[in-house]
XYZ file of C-alpha atoms in Angstrom:
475
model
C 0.000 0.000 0.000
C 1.888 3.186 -0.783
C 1.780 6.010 1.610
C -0.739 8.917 0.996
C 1.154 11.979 -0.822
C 2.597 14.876 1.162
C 2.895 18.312 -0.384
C 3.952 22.072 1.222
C 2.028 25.367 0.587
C 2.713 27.353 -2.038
C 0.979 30.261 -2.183
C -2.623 31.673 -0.030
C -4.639 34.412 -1.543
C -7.645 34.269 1.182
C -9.512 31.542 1.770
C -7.566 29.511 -1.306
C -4.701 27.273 -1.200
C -2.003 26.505 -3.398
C 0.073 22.992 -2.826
C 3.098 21.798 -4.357
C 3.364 18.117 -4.744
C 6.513 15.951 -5.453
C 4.615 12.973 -6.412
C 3.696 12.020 -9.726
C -0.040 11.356 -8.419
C -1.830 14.498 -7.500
C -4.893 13.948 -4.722
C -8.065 14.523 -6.979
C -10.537 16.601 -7.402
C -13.383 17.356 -4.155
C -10.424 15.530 -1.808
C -9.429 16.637 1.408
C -5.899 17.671 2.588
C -5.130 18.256 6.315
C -2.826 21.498 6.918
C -0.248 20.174 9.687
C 0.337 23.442 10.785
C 1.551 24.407 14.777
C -1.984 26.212 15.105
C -4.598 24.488 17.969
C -7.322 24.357 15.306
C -7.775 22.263 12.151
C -7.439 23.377 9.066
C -8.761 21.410 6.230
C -8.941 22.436 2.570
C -10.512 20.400 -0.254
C -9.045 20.087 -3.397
C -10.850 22.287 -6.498
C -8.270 22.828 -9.220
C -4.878 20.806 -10.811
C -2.659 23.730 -12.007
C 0.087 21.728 -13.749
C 1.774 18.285 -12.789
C 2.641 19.059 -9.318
C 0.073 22.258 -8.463
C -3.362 21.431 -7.144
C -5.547 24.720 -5.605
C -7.457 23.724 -2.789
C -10.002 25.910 -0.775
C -10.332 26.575 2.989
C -12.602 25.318 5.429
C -11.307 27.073 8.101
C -9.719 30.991 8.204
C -6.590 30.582 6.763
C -4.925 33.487 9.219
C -1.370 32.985 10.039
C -0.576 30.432 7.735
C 2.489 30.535 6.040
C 4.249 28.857 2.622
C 6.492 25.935 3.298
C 3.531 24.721 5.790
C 3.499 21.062 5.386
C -0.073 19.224 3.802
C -1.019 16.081 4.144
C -3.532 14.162 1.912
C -6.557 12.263 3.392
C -7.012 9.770 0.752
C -10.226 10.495 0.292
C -13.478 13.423 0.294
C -14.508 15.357 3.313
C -15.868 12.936 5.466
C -18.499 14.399 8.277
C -19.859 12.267 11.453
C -23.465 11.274 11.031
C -25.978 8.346 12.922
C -27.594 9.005 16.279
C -24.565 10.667 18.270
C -24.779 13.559 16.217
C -28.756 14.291 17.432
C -29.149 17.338 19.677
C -26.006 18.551 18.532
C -24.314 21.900 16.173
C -22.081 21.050 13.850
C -19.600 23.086 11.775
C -19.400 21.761 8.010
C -16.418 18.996 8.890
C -18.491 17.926 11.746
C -16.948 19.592 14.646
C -19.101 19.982 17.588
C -19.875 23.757 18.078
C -21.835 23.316 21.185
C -20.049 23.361 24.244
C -20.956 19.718 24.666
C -18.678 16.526 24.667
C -16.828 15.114 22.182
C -18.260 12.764 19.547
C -17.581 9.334 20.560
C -14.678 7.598 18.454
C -17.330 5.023 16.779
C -19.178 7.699 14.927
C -20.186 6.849 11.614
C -18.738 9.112 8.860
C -19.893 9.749 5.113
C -18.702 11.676 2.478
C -20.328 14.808 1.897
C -20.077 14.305 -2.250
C -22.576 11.203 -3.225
C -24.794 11.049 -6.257
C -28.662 11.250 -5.701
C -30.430 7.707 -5.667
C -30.972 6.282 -9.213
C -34.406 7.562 -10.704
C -35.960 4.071 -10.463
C -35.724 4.190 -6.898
C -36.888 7.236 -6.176
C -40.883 7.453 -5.252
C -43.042 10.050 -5.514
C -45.685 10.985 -2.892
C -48.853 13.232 -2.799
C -49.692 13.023 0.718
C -49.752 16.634 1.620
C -47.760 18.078 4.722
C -49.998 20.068 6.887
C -48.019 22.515 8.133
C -51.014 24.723 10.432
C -50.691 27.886 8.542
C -53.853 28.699 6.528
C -52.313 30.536 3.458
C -50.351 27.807 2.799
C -51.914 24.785 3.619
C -54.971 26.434 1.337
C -53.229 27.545 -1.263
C -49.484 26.505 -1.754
C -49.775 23.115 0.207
C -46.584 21.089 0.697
C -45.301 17.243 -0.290
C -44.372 14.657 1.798
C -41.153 14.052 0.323
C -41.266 17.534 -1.482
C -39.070 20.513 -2.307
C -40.667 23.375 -0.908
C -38.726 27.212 -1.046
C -40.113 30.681 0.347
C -38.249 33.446 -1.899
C -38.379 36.786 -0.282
C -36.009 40.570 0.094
C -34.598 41.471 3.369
C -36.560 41.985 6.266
C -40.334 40.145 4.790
C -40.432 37.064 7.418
C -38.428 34.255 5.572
C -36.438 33.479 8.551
C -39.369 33.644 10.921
C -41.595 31.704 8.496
C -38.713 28.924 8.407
C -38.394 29.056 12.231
C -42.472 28.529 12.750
C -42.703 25.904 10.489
C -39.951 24.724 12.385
C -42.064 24.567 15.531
C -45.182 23.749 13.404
C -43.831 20.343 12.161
C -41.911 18.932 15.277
C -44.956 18.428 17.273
C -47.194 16.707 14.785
C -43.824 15.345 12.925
C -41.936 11.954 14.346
C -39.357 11.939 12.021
C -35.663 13.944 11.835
C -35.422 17.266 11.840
C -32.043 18.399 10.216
C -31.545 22.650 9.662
C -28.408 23.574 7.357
C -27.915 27.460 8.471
C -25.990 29.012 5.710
C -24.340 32.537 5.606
C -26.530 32.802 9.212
C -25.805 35.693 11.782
C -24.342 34.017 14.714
C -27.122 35.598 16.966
C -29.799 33.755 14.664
C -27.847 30.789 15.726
C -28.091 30.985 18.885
C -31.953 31.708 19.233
C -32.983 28.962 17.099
C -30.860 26.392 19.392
C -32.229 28.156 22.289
C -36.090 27.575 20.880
C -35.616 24.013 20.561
C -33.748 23.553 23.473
C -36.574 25.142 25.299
C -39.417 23.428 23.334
C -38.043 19.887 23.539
C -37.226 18.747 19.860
C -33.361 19.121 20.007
C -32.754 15.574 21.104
C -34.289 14.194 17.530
C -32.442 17.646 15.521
C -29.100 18.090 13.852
C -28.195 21.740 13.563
C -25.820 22.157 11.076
C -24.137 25.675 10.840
C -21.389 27.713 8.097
C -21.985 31.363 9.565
C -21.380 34.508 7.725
C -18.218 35.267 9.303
C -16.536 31.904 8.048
C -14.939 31.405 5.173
C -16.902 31.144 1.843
C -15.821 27.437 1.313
C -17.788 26.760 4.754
C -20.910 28.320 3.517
C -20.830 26.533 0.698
C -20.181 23.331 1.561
C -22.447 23.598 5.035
C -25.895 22.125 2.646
C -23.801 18.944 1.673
C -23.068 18.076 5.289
C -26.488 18.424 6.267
C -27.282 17.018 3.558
C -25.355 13.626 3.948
C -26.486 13.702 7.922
C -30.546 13.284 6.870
C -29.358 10.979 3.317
C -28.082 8.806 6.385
C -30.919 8.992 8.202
C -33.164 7.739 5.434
C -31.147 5.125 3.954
C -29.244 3.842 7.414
C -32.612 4.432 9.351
C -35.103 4.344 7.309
C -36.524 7.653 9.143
C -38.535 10.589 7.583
C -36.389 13.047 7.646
C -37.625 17.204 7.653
C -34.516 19.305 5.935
C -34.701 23.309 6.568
C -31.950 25.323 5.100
C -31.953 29.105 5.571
C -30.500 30.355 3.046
C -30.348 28.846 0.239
C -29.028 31.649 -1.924
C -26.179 32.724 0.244
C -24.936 29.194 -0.814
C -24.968 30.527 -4.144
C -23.160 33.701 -2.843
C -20.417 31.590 -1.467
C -20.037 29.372 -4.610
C -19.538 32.769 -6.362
C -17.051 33.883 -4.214
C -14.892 30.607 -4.063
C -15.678 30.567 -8.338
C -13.726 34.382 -8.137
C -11.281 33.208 -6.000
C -10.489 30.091 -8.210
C -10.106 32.654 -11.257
C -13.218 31.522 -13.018
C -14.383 34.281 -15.027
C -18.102 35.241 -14.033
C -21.223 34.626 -15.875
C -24.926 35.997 -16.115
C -25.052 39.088 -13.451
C -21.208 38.424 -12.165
C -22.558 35.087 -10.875
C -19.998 31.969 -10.844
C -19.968 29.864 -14.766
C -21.248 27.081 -12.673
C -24.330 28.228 -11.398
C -27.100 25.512 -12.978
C -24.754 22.860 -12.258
C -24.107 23.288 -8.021
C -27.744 23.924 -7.138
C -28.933 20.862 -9.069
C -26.215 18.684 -7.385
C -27.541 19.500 -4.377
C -31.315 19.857 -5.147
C -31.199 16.437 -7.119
C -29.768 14.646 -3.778
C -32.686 15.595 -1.685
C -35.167 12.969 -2.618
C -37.145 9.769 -1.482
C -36.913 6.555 -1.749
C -39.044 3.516 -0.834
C -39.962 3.676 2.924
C -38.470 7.322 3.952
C -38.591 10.540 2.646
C -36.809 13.813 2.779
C -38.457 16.768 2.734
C -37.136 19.818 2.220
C -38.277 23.534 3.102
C -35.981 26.284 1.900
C -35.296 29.862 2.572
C -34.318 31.871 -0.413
C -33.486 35.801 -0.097
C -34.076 37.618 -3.435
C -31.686 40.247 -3.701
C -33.061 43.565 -3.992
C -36.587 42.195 -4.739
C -35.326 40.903 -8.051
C -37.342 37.682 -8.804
C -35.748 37.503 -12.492
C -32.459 37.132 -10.817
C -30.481 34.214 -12.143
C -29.957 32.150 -8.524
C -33.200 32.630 -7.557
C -34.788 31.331 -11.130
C -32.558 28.259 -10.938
C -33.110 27.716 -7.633
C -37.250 27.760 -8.565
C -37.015 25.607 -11.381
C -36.309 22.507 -8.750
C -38.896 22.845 -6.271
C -43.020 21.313 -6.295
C -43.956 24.572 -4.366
C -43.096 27.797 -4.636
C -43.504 30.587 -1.630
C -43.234 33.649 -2.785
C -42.932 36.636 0.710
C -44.313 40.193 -0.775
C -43.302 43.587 0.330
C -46.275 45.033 -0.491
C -48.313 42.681 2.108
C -45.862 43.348 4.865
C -46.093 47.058 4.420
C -49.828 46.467 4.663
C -48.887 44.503 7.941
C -50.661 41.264 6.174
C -48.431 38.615 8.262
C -47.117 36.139 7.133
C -46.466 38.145 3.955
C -47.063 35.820 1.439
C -48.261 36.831 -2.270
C -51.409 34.311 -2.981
C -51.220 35.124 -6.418
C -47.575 35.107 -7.021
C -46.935 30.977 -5.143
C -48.025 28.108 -6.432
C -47.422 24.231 -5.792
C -48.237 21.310 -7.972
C -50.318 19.902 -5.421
C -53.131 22.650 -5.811
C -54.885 19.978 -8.076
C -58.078 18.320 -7.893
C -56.992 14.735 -8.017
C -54.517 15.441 -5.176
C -56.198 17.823 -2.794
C -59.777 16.840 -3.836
C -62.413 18.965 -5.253
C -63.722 21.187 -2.596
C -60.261 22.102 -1.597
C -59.277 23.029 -5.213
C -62.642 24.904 -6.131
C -62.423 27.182 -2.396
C -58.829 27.618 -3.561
C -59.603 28.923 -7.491
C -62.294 30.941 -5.562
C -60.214 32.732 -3.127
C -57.539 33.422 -5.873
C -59.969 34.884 -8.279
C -61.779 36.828 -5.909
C -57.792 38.144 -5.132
C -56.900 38.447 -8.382
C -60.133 40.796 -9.336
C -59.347 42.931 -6.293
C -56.046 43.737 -7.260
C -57.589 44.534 -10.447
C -59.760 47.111 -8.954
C -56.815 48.357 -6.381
C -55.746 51.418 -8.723
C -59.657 52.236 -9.760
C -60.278 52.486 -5.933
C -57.258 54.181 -5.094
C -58.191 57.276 -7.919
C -62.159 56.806 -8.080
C -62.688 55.366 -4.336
C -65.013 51.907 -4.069
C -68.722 53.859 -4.204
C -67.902 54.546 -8.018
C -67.752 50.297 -8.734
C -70.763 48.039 -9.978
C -72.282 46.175 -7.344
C -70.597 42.905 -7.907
C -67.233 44.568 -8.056
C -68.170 46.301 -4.578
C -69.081 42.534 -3.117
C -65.645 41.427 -4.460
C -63.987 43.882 -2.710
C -65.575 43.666 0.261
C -64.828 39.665 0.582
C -61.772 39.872 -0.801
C -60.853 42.223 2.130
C -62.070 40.105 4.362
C -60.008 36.946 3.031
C -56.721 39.212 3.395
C -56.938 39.564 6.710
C -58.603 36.330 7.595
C -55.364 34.601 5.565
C -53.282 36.745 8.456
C -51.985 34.483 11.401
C -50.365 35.056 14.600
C -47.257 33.121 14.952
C -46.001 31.154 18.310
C -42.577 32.022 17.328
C -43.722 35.604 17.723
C -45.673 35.415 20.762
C -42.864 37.048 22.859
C -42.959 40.147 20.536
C -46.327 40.293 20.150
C -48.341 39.454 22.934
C -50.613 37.921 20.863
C -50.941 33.849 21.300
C -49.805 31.860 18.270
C -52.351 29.561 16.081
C -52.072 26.497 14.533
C -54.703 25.580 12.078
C -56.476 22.321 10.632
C -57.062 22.291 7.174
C -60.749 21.517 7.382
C -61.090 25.117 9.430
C -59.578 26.927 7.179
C -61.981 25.714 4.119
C -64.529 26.211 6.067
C -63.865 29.869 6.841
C -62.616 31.126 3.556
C -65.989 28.962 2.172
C -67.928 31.106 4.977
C -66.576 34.734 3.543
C -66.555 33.873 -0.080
C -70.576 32.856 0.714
C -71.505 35.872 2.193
C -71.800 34.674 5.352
C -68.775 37.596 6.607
C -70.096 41.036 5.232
C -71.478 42.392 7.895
C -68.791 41.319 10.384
C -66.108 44.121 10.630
C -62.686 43.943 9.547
C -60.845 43.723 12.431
C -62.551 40.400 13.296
C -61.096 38.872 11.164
C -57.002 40.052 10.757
C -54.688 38.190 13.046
C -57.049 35.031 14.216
C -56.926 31.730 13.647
C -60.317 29.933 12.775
C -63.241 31.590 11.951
C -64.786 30.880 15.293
C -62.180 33.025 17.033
C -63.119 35.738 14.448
C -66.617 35.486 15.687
C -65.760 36.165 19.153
C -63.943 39.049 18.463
C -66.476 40.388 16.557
C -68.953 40.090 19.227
C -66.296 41.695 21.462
C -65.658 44.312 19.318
C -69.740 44.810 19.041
C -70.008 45.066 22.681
C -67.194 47.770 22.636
C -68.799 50.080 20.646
C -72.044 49.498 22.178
C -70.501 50.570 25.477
C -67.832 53.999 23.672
C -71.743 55.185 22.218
C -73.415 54.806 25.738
């Protein structure tokens, strides 16, 4: 067996690495080399480039501070491999699998898998459309999720992505026995913390894998952060044979950092300065995240859409892959419609009669044309005002108004904020209410009834309350 090559740094612009080796066999491509520098931490880089013969450039896991040419490497042999199984449950994780926690040590007979694998063969892949209640009306009504889907919410800065991730989050684990494994890319360290925090609190860490490459790491951590989480819940399914629930927040600063190591590599840039390589990273890892017989993987993602830009190349390639489509408006969370979510704009290809059945579908088509319409009419009001429509257009607006704010929910993730008690909603209650307004049965309730409640029942209440208010301000 002949001993694994050793090599010395040549050069180090930022977070990439070029090694010299004397061998006549160069460590390939997506293999790890171990920096034996005098440093306490690690320091592993992963092989990306062969210049010549003896040159390979590698990119760095790790900050790359203080390290100096002549530094001795050492090749692994072999990919990134990361520690997955049931020791790794209730713990954070760095993208090699370093506990980030403050807890113990993994234990020596952990498991470990390669982070690069190819997605199961087509023919044993299955398809599922048992639908994924997730508790929150506007999208279990009108964007509903897959068991075993791809589900993203695209959104700017500051519309509720993060929040929306975090409550489905809390949504899923108490009606959800499977894994729960969350891939925090490009995070802020204080997001971090709060999420571990939450489930620590709540009870679900014990059966959750955090899996973190913060923003202030290098860009070959953020991008390589989905992989490990995503060979922790492939593990899972095919080792376990567990349903596994896969959150990754966000999904385009995973493009960000495979633009930045593409720059760094001296790959000249493509559409919008993005890396050459775009179509081909975020289908390796979108293709990986898929069922097979017995266990699923499903997969909600976070997407930020930079500077509101939904033609933007990332976040188009990154929609072509999923079954439904969440799409967070600015407009509704100016209006303070929370969670912001465009009706019109999201879509899933579950919203169809054979899968959902046909009441679902025909209150859905309802609501969304009675939307539609009143966005229609949105700039007549604004310049005429409403007395100057028809009376059918007047009855649209008036319903539609109504299903706004009855689409509005107050979150549990929020309470502390808020005040206001979160609300978790069956299906069959929130047909039965958006049936109730589009049939009239609403019109004479007031607005406020109906924004920031759960089922229509609660909306009844506070209209009575409300009633009895007013009754008691004229006396």
């Amino acid at each position: 067996m002949s001993t694994r090559p050793k090599g010395i740094v040549h050069a180090v612009r930022g977070a990439v690495v070029d090694v010299v080796f004397q061998t006549a066999e160069l460590p390939p491509i997506n293999s790890a080399l171990v920096v034996e520098w005098e440093r306490p931490g690690p320091l592993i880089v992963e092989v990306h480039a062969h210049l010549d013969l003896t040159t390979v450039r590698a990119v760095a896991f790790q900050s790359t501070v203080g390290l100096a040419r002549g530094v001795a490497v050492r090749a692994t042999g072999g990919p990134v491999g990361v520690p997955v199984g049931k020791n790794v449950l209730g713990r954070l994780l760095d993208v090699v699998g370093n506990p980030k926690d403050d807890g113990a040590p993994l234990p020596g007979d952990t498991p470990r898998r390669s982070i690069h694998a190819l997605p199961p063969v087509l023919h044993s892949q299955t398809r599922t459309t048992d639908m994924f209640e997730t508790g929150i009306k506007v999208i279990d009504l009108l964007m509903p999720m897959a068991q075993g889907g791809k589900a993203a919410m695209f959104g700017g800065a500051g519309v509720g992505k993060t929040v929306l991730v975090m409550e489905l989050i809390r949504a899923m684990v108490e009606k959800y026995e499977g894994i729960s494994v969350f891939a925090g890319v490009g995070e802020r360290s204080r997001e971090g913390h709060e999420l571990l925090t939450e489930m620590r609190e709540s009870g679900v860490l014990p059966r959750t894998v955090m899996v973190y490459g913060q923003m202030n790491e290098p860009p070959g951590a953020r991008w390589r952060a989905p992989l490990t989480a995503l060979t922790i819940s492939e593990y899972f399914r095919d080792h376990s044979h567990r349903n596994v629930l896969l959150l990754m927040d966000n999904v385009f600063r995973f493009v960000q950092a495979g633009g930045e190591v593409s720059s760094l590599l001296g790959r000249l840039p493509s559409r919008v300065g993005y890396q050459p390589t775009l179509a081909t990273e975020v289908a390796r890892l979108q293709e990986r995240i898929a069922s097979v017989a017995g266990s699923s993987v499903t997969a909600i993602q976070a997407v930020y859409v930079p500077a509101d830009d939904f033609t933007d190349p990332a976040v188009t390639t990154i929609s072509s892959h999923m079954d439904c489509v969440i799409v967070l408006s600015r407009a509704q969370a100016t209006e303070g419609f929370y969670p912001a979510i465009d009706p019109l704009a999201s879509s899933s290809m579950l919203l169809d009669p054979l899968v959902v059945g046909a009441d679902h579908y025909r209150i859905a088509e309802e609501v969304r044309q009675t939307l539609a319409r009143f966005r229609e009419l949105s700039d007549i009001i604004s310049l005429l005002g409403v007395e100057e429509l028809g009376t059918a257009d007047r009855l649209i607006v008036t319903r539609a108004r109504r299903l706004q704010r009855f689409l509005t929910q107050p979150f549990m993730v929020t309470e502390a904020f808020t005040g206001t008690p979160g609300a978790s909603v069956p299906l069959a209650d929130t047909l039965a209410g958006c049936r109730a307004i589009l049939d009239g049965e609403t019109d004479d309730w007031s607005e406020r009834a109906l924004y920031m409640i759960g089922t229509l029942e609660d909306a009844k209440m506070k209209a009575s309350t409300d009633r009895a208010s007013d009754i008691r301000a004229m006396t």
